[in-house]
Tab-separated table of C-alpha atoms and ligand atoms in Angstrom:
chain	number	residue	atom	x	y	z
Q	1	MET	CA	123.625	112.767	258.881
Q	2	TYR	CA	123.097	111.852	255.221
Q	3	LEU	CA	119.376	112.489	255.410
Q	4	ALA	CA	120.005	115.904	256.994
Q	5	LYS	CA	122.552	116.747	254.266
Q	6	GLU	CA	120.119	115.686	251.571
Q	7	GLN	CA	117.700	118.296	252.825
Q	8	GLY	CA	120.240	121.101	252.551
Q	9	LYS	CA	122.855	122.595	254.838
Q	10	ASN	CA	122.156	123.661	258.431
Q	11	ASN	CA	119.656	120.930	258.906
Q	12	TYR	CA	119.157	118.113	261.338
Q	13	GLN	CA	117.335	114.800	261.527
Q	14	PHE	CA	116.581	112.717	264.579
Q	15	PHE	CA	117.801	109.183	264.424
Q	16	SER	CA	114.722	107.020	264.651
Q	17	GLU	CA	113.861	103.375	264.571
Q	18	GLU	CA	112.158	103.972	261.210
Q	19	LEU	CA	115.312	105.532	259.806
Q	20	HIS	CA	117.310	102.629	261.150
Q	21	GLN	CA	115.039	100.213	259.273
Q	22	ILE	CA	115.387	102.160	256.026
Q	23	LEU	CA	119.181	102.248	256.282
Q	24	ALA	CA	119.360	98.568	257.164
Q	25	LYS	CA	117.207	97.692	254.162
Q	26	LYS	CA	119.375	99.829	251.893
Q	27	LEU	CA	122.551	98.171	253.163
Q	28	GLN	CA	121.040	94.754	252.628
Q	29	LEU	CA	119.996	95.645	249.090
Q	30	GLU	CA	123.498	96.937	248.393
Q	31	ARG	CA	125.020	93.659	249.587
Q	32	GLU	CA	122.556	91.698	247.495
Q	33	LEU	CA	123.247	93.844	244.429
Q	34	ARG	CA	126.968	93.096	244.657
Q	35	LYS	CA	126.206	89.416	244.954
Q	36	ALA	CA	123.737	89.572	242.076
Q	37	LEU	CA	126.390	91.083	239.837
Q	38	ASP	CA	128.819	88.263	240.696
Q	39	GLU	CA	126.164	85.593	240.311
Q	40	LYS	CA	124.777	86.965	237.044
Q	41	GLN	CA	121.236	87.459	238.291
Q	42	PHE	CA	120.570	90.320	235.877
Q	43	THR	CA	118.882	90.031	232.535
Q	44	LEU	CA	117.806	92.406	229.788
Q	45	HIS	CA	114.365	92.766	228.353
Q	46	TYR	CA	113.868	94.510	225.024
Q	47	GLN	CA	111.061	96.767	223.865
Q	48	PRO	CA	110.566	97.397	220.134
Q	49	LYS	CA	110.607	100.918	218.714
Q	50	ILE	CA	108.374	101.402	215.685
Q	51	HIS	CA	108.558	103.890	212.823
Q	52	LEU	CA	105.073	105.377	212.888
Q	53	GLN	CA	104.450	105.993	209.174
Q	54	THR	CA	105.915	102.732	207.832
Q	55	GLY	CA	105.238	100.410	210.770
Q	56	GLN	CA	108.801	99.180	210.576
Q	57	ILE	CA	110.607	97.928	213.661
Q	58	ILE	CA	113.619	100.210	213.825
Q	59	GLY	CA	115.176	99.177	217.080
Q	60	MET	CA	114.951	97.912	220.617
Q	61	GLU	CA	115.382	99.600	223.976
Q	62	ALA	CA	117.312	97.445	226.448
Q	63	LEU	CA	115.738	97.497	229.936
Q	64	ILE	CA	117.400	95.786	232.862
Q	65	ARG	CA	115.662	93.304	235.183
Q	66	TRP	CA	116.918	91.606	238.325
Q	67	GLU	CA	115.949	87.960	238.587
Q	68	HIS	CA	116.186	87.596	242.351
Q	69	PRO	CA	116.334	83.925	243.439
Q	70	ASP	CA	113.747	84.476	246.219
Q	71	LEU	CA	111.938	87.690	245.322
Q	72	GLY	CA	111.421	87.052	241.600
Q	73	LEU	CA	111.696	89.747	238.940
Q	74	ILE	CA	112.634	93.135	240.458
Q	75	PRO	CA	112.012	96.252	238.316
Q	76	PRO	CA	114.854	98.755	237.784
Q	77	ILE	CA	113.140	101.558	239.692
Q	78	GLN	CA	113.760	99.546	242.871
Q	79	PHE	CA	117.492	99.044	242.449
Q	80	ILE	CA	118.934	101.517	239.922
Q	81	PRO	CA	118.893	104.396	242.458
Q	82	ILE	CA	120.878	102.269	244.955
Q	83	ALA	CA	123.240	101.085	242.228
Q	84	GLU	CA	123.819	104.758	241.409
Q	85	GLU	CA	124.369	105.793	245.008
Q	86	THR	CA	126.894	103.032	245.611
Q	87	GLY	CA	128.689	103.294	242.272
Q	88	LEU	CA	127.661	99.743	241.370
Q	89	ILE	CA	125.925	101.248	238.347
Q	90	VAL	CA	129.350	101.480	236.679
Q	91	PRO	CA	130.061	97.720	236.404
Q	92	LEU	CA	126.334	97.056	235.984
Q	93	GLY	CA	126.085	99.610	233.161
Q	94	GLU	CA	129.080	98.048	231.441
Q	95	TRP	CA	127.384	94.645	231.594
Q	96	VAL	CA	124.185	96.157	230.112
Q	97	MET	CA	126.133	97.820	227.301
Q	98	ARG	CA	128.043	94.650	226.395
Q	99	THR	CA	124.991	92.370	226.553
Q	100	ALA	CA	122.780	94.736	224.526
Q	101	CYS	CA	125.420	95.261	221.824
Q	102	GLN	CA	126.063	91.513	221.556
Q	103	GLN	CA	122.355	90.743	221.295
Q	104	ILE	CA	121.556	93.353	218.663
Q	105	LYS	CA	124.480	92.060	216.611
Q	106	VAL	CA	122.930	88.564	216.776
Q	107	TRP	CA	119.573	89.906	215.544
Q	108	GLN	CA	121.315	91.843	212.779
Q	109	GLU	CA	123.002	88.645	211.664
Q	110	THR	CA	119.688	86.808	211.476
Q	111	GLY	CA	118.501	89.310	208.874
Q	112	PHE	CA	117.315	92.390	210.796
Q	113	THR	CA	120.266	94.276	209.460
Q	114	GLN	CA	119.089	97.781	210.312
Q	115	LEU	CA	118.020	97.098	213.892
Q	116	ALA	CA	119.440	99.575	216.430
Q	117	VAL	CA	119.726	99.266	220.201
Q	118	ALA	CA	119.097	101.963	222.794
Q	119	VAL	CA	120.806	101.760	226.180
Q	120	ASN	CA	119.856	103.912	229.178
Q	121	ILE	CA	122.729	105.796	230.780
Q	122	SER	CA	122.286	107.320	234.213
Q	123	LEU	CA	123.999	110.477	235.427
Q	124	ARG	CA	126.566	108.600	237.515
Q	125	GLN	CA	127.580	106.514	234.478
Q	126	PHE	CA	127.783	109.567	232.300
Q	127	MET	CA	130.225	111.067	234.814
Q	128	GLN	CA	132.490	107.986	234.923
Q	129	ASN	CA	135.844	108.947	233.486
Q	130	ASN	CA	136.285	105.962	231.183
Q	131	LEU	CA	132.815	106.038	229.575
Q	132	ILE	CA	134.121	106.665	226.051
Q	133	GLU	CA	136.828	103.996	226.345
Q	134	MET	CA	134.329	101.506	227.771
Q	135	ILE	CA	131.905	102.025	224.877
Q	136	THR	CA	134.634	102.030	222.226
Q	137	SER	CA	136.044	98.734	223.408
Q	138	ILE	CA	132.599	97.089	223.593
Q	139	LEU	CA	131.839	98.202	220.027
Q	140	GLU	CA	135.143	96.723	218.895
Q	141	GLU	CA	134.655	93.533	220.837
Q	142	THR	CA	131.114	92.920	219.565
Q	143	GLY	CA	131.667	94.224	216.027
Q	144	LEU	CA	128.544	96.397	216.261
Q	145	SER	CA	128.702	99.438	214.034
Q	146	PRO	CA	128.308	102.629	216.167
Q	147	GLN	CA	125.433	103.920	214.051
Q	148	TYR	CA	123.273	101.168	215.582
Q	149	LEU	CA	123.935	102.236	219.151
Q	150	GLU	CA	121.875	104.934	220.805
Q	151	LEU	CA	122.358	106.292	224.312
Q	152	GLU	CA	119.317	107.479	226.234
Q	153	ILE	CA	120.294	110.211	228.643
Q	154	THR	CA	118.046	112.407	230.783
Q	155	GLU	CA	117.674	116.112	231.264
Q	156	SER	CA	119.613	115.849	234.542
Q	157	MET	CA	122.794	115.796	232.419
Q	158	ALA	CA	122.127	119.452	231.677
Q	159	LEU	CA	123.234	120.289	235.231
Q	160	ASN	CA	126.807	120.355	234.007
Q	161	VAL	CA	126.508	121.829	230.535
Q	162	ASP	CA	130.167	122.217	229.518
Q	163	TYR	CA	131.156	118.718	230.574
Q	164	THR	CA	128.077	117.200	228.942
Q	165	ILE	CA	128.693	118.980	225.632
Q	166	ARG	CA	132.283	117.745	225.605
Q	167	ILE	CA	131.333	114.120	226.226
Q	168	LEU	CA	128.364	114.187	223.852
Q	169	ASN	CA	130.522	115.583	221.069
Q	170	ARG	CA	133.034	112.793	221.574
Q	171	LEU	CA	130.254	110.192	221.489
Q	172	LYS	CA	128.808	111.754	218.340
Q	173	GLY	CA	132.310	111.701	216.895
Q	174	LEU	CA	132.285	107.927	217.292
Q	175	GLY	CA	129.047	107.779	215.295
Q	176	ILE	CA	126.719	106.965	218.217
Q	177	SER	CA	123.216	108.524	218.461
Q	178	ILE	CA	121.983	110.430	221.484
Q	179	SER	CA	118.436	110.761	222.703
Q	180	ILE	CA	116.906	112.644	225.621
Q	181	ASP	CA	114.679	110.312	227.647
Q	182	ASP	CA	111.594	111.425	229.630
Q	183	PHE	CA	111.688	114.747	227.833
Q	184	GLY	CA	109.645	117.464	229.487
Q	185	THR	CA	109.843	116.178	233.054
Q	186	GLY	CA	113.354	117.093	234.176
Q	187	TYR	CA	115.196	120.338	234.709
Q	188	SER	CA	114.386	121.430	231.190
Q	189	SER	CA	116.239	124.361	229.838
Q	190	LEU	CA	115.761	125.093	226.185
Q	191	SER	CA	119.256	126.519	225.962
Q	192	TYR	CA	120.874	123.082	226.246
Q	193	LEU	CA	118.745	121.807	223.365
Q	194	SER	CA	120.464	124.243	221.069
Q	195	GLN	CA	123.906	123.274	222.365
Q	196	PHE	CA	123.724	119.499	222.773
Q	197	PRO	CA	124.241	117.339	219.670
Q	198	ILE	CA	120.962	115.430	220.035
Q	199	ASP	CA	119.362	113.097	217.488
Q	200	ARG	CA	116.089	112.318	219.203
Q	201	LEU	CA	113.700	113.472	221.915
Q	202	LYS	CA	111.603	110.919	223.772
Q	203	ILE	CA	108.345	112.505	224.878
Q	204	ASP	CA	107.690	111.365	228.416
Q	205	GLN	CA	104.909	108.840	228.850
Q	206	SER	CA	103.034	111.012	231.342
Q	207	PHE	CA	102.029	113.351	228.487
Q	208	VAL	CA	100.938	110.514	226.218
Q	209	ARG	CA	99.045	108.586	228.894
Q	210	ASN	CA	96.661	111.445	229.569
Q	211	LEU	CA	95.851	113.096	226.258
Q	212	ASN	CA	93.922	116.036	227.715
Q	213	PRO	CA	93.980	119.322	225.765
Q	214	ARG	CA	96.993	120.663	227.679
Q	215	ASN	CA	99.076	117.536	227.169
Q	216	GLN	CA	98.066	117.497	223.507
Q	217	ALA	CA	99.339	121.059	223.233
Q	218	ILE	CA	102.615	120.120	224.930
Q	219	ILE	CA	103.132	117.143	222.602
Q	220	LYS	CA	102.378	119.218	219.501
Q	221	THR	CA	104.795	121.891	220.648
Q	222	ILE	CA	107.598	119.442	221.411
Q	223	ILE	CA	107.217	117.793	217.994
Q	224	ASP	CA	107.124	121.119	216.205
Q	225	MET	CA	110.141	122.471	218.022
Q	226	ALA	CA	112.159	119.276	217.542
Q	227	HIS	CA	111.363	119.079	213.831
Q	228	ASN	CA	112.378	122.689	213.332
Q	229	MET	CA	115.696	121.747	214.893
Q	230	LYS	CA	116.007	118.600	212.725
Q	231	ILE	CA	115.625	116.392	215.776
Q	232	ALA	CA	113.443	113.267	215.541
Q	233	VAL	CA	110.721	112.561	218.099
Q	234	ILE	CA	109.696	109.278	219.675
Q	235	ALA	CA	106.712	108.942	221.994
Q	236	GLU	CA	106.877	106.422	224.813
Q	237	GLY	CA	104.043	104.830	226.749
Q	238	VAL	CA	101.870	104.418	223.638
Q	239	GLU	CA	99.089	102.122	224.806
Q	240	THR	CA	95.972	102.702	222.687
Q	241	GLN	CA	94.799	103.243	219.117
Q	242	GLU	CA	93.775	106.747	220.203
Q	243	HIS	CA	97.391	107.482	221.177
Q	244	VAL	CA	98.624	106.135	217.830
Q	245	ASP	CA	96.114	108.191	215.817
Q	246	PHE	CA	96.921	111.407	217.629
Q	247	LEU	CA	100.684	110.934	217.304
Q	248	LYS	CA	100.370	110.062	213.612
Q	249	GLU	CA	98.396	113.222	213.031
Q	250	GLN	CA	101.111	115.218	214.751
Q	251	MET	CA	103.788	113.637	212.542
Q	252	CYS	CA	105.579	112.030	215.473
Q	253	ASN	CA	108.395	109.957	213.958
Q	254	GLU	CA	108.517	106.899	216.172
Q	255	VAL	CA	106.566	105.172	218.920
Q	256	GLN	CA	107.158	102.694	221.700
Q	257	GLY	CA	104.707	101.214	224.173
Q	258	TYR	CA	102.424	98.392	225.243
Q	259	PHE	CA	100.206	98.952	222.189
Q	260	TYR	CA	102.986	97.330	220.141
Q	261	SER	CA	104.781	95.260	222.753
Q	262	LYS	CA	105.840	95.214	226.379
Q	263	PRO	CA	109.551	94.857	227.066
Q	264	LEU	CA	110.183	91.126	226.535
Q	265	PRO	CA	112.967	88.616	227.226
Q	266	THR	CA	115.303	87.793	224.321
Q	267	LYS	CA	113.510	84.568	223.345
Q	268	GLU	CA	110.146	86.264	223.063
Q	269	ILE	CA	111.617	89.110	221.030
Q	270	ASP	CA	113.027	86.447	218.714
Q	271	SER	CA	109.480	85.280	218.005
Q	272	PHE	CA	108.155	88.832	217.843
Q	273	LEU	CA	110.720	89.607	215.141
Q	274	GLN	CA	109.907	86.449	213.208
Q	275	VAL	CA	106.151	87.131	213.297
Q	276	ASN	CA	106.655	90.699	212.124
Q	277	ARG	CA	109.319	89.789	209.591
Q	278	TYR	CA	108.937	91.844	206.479
Q	279	GLY	CA	111.655	91.732	203.866
Q	280	GLU	CA	115.031	92.675	205.273
Q	281	SER	CA	113.703	94.248	208.451
Q	282	GLY	CA	110.762	93.748	210.748
Q	283	SER	CA	107.484	95.509	210.220
Q	284	MET	CA	104.302	95.984	212.189
Q	285	VAL	CA	101.263	96.294	210.013
J	1	C2E	P1	112.743	104.553	230.707
J	1	C2E	O1	114.075	104.444	230.052
J	1	C2E	O2	111.993	105.811	230.498
J	1	C2E	O3	111.933	103.296	230.206
J	1	C2E	C1	110.557	103.284	229.960
J	1	C2E	C2	109.804	102.547	231.041
J	1	C2E	O4	108.409	102.544	230.712
J	1	C2E	C3	110.175	101.081	231.192
J	1	C2E	O5	110.024	100.725	232.568
J	1	C2E	C4	109.109	100.380	230.336
J	1	C2E	O6	108.878	99.043	230.742
J	1	C2E	C5	107.916	101.232	230.627
J	1	C2E	N1	106.941	101.220	229.523
J	1	C2E	C6	107.187	101.044	228.198
J	1	C2E	N2	106.043	101.135	227.473
J	1	C2E	C7	105.051	101.393	228.357
J	1	C2E	C8	103.627	101.586	228.219
J	1	C2E	O7	103.056	101.565	227.141
J	1	C2E	N3	102.937	101.831	229.367
J	1	C2E	C9	103.552	101.878	230.604
J	1	C2E	N4	102.781	102.117	231.671
J	1	C2E	N5	104.885	101.692	230.762
J	1	C2E	C10	105.624	101.454	229.650
J	1	C2E	P2	111.141	99.882	233.297
J	1	C2E	O8	111.656	98.809	232.396
J	1	C2E	O9	110.589	99.494	234.623
J	1	C2E	O10	112.309	100.927	233.493
J	1	C2E	C11	112.174	102.050	234.313
J	1	C2E	C12	113.375	102.966	234.213
J	1	C2E	O11	114.545	102.349	234.749
J	1	C2E	C13	113.747	103.323	232.771
J	1	C2E	O12	112.883	104.339	232.307
J	1	C2E	C14	115.179	103.762	232.947
J	1	C2E	O13	115.239	105.080	233.411
J	1	C2E	C15	115.665	102.847	234.068
J	1	C2E	N6	116.442	101.741	233.464
J	1	C2E	C16	116.008	100.587	232.908
J	1	C2E	N7	117.038	99.835	232.476
J	1	C2E	C17	118.163	100.543	232.742
J	1	C2E	C18	119.562	100.313	232.517
J	1	C2E	O14	120.004	99.309	231.938
J	1	C2E	N8	120.435	101.292	232.948
J	1	C2E	C19	119.990	102.436	233.571
J	1	C2E	N9	120.892	103.332	233.954
J	1	C2E	N10	118.686	102.690	233.782
J	1	C2E	C20	117.778	101.757	233.375
J	2	MG	MG1	114.785	104.891	228.270
J	3	MG	MG1	111.421	107.273	229.551
């Protein structure tokens, strides 16, 4: 029934053995996710964000990982969709927010005073009715100043423009930054860009990965448009010197990708920060 509904109204699907397997696997994953939350099997990895002109480390994106006792490290793409479907993303997202804010506060206290943290927020989380209260209380609890918290949302939020504007304005009112993740791949409508209070666009990695003439044109256009609107631009998926050179030429503000660092566990980021220590804040030269 659900599969038929997913494909639109007035539709049907035959129940098959294959479908049975898929549903059984989903149910099992859901059960395991609940257990994982109770047993604290989740962990955050952090990926540095670099200011392109100065080489300074300006922040970290928090990326969730599931350390499954038997299956090893499971990437988010394999469980976030199920967490969203089942609503488990709400407690999971709260855990991510609290852990990321606590950790960035620790790094700030060791001398990286300007380091910010970016947390991914999925559509289901954005729609939860206590989102603002949840974030406010975590900021209070951890003592992190709101200017160092950034929320990464996706273009799917633009499906409900009025609601999104209301929530984003309240978040901005708290002093939190907002960025649009995977920009250029979703249900883009330029009209929301003029209405949403956005600080940053993240150019999707698919454009950066393949720098053919068309993707170069898209990147240039995004940067130009964003800058005219006083919105900063960060490119993700930066893997090579060629990517860096092109983005520098285009005056892209910030970069993130394997060229600088993969997302790493807390301990390894500790060393990464120490190695790239440069005065009050980190710097990549
Ligand atoms: P995203 O927010 O767009 O994160 C970027 C993804 O690209 C990450 O995958 C990162 O590991 C990967 N990446 C970074 N630099 C490079 C690079 O240079 N080359 C390549 N090939 N990949 C790179 P990851 O960690 O597997 O996360 C996938 C997605 O899962 C994220 O995409 C985000 O949408 C979602 N996600 C991750 N953590 C959370 C979370 O805590 N909450 C929610 N709601 N979603 C999350
Ligand atoms: Mg992101
Ligand atoms: Mg992205």
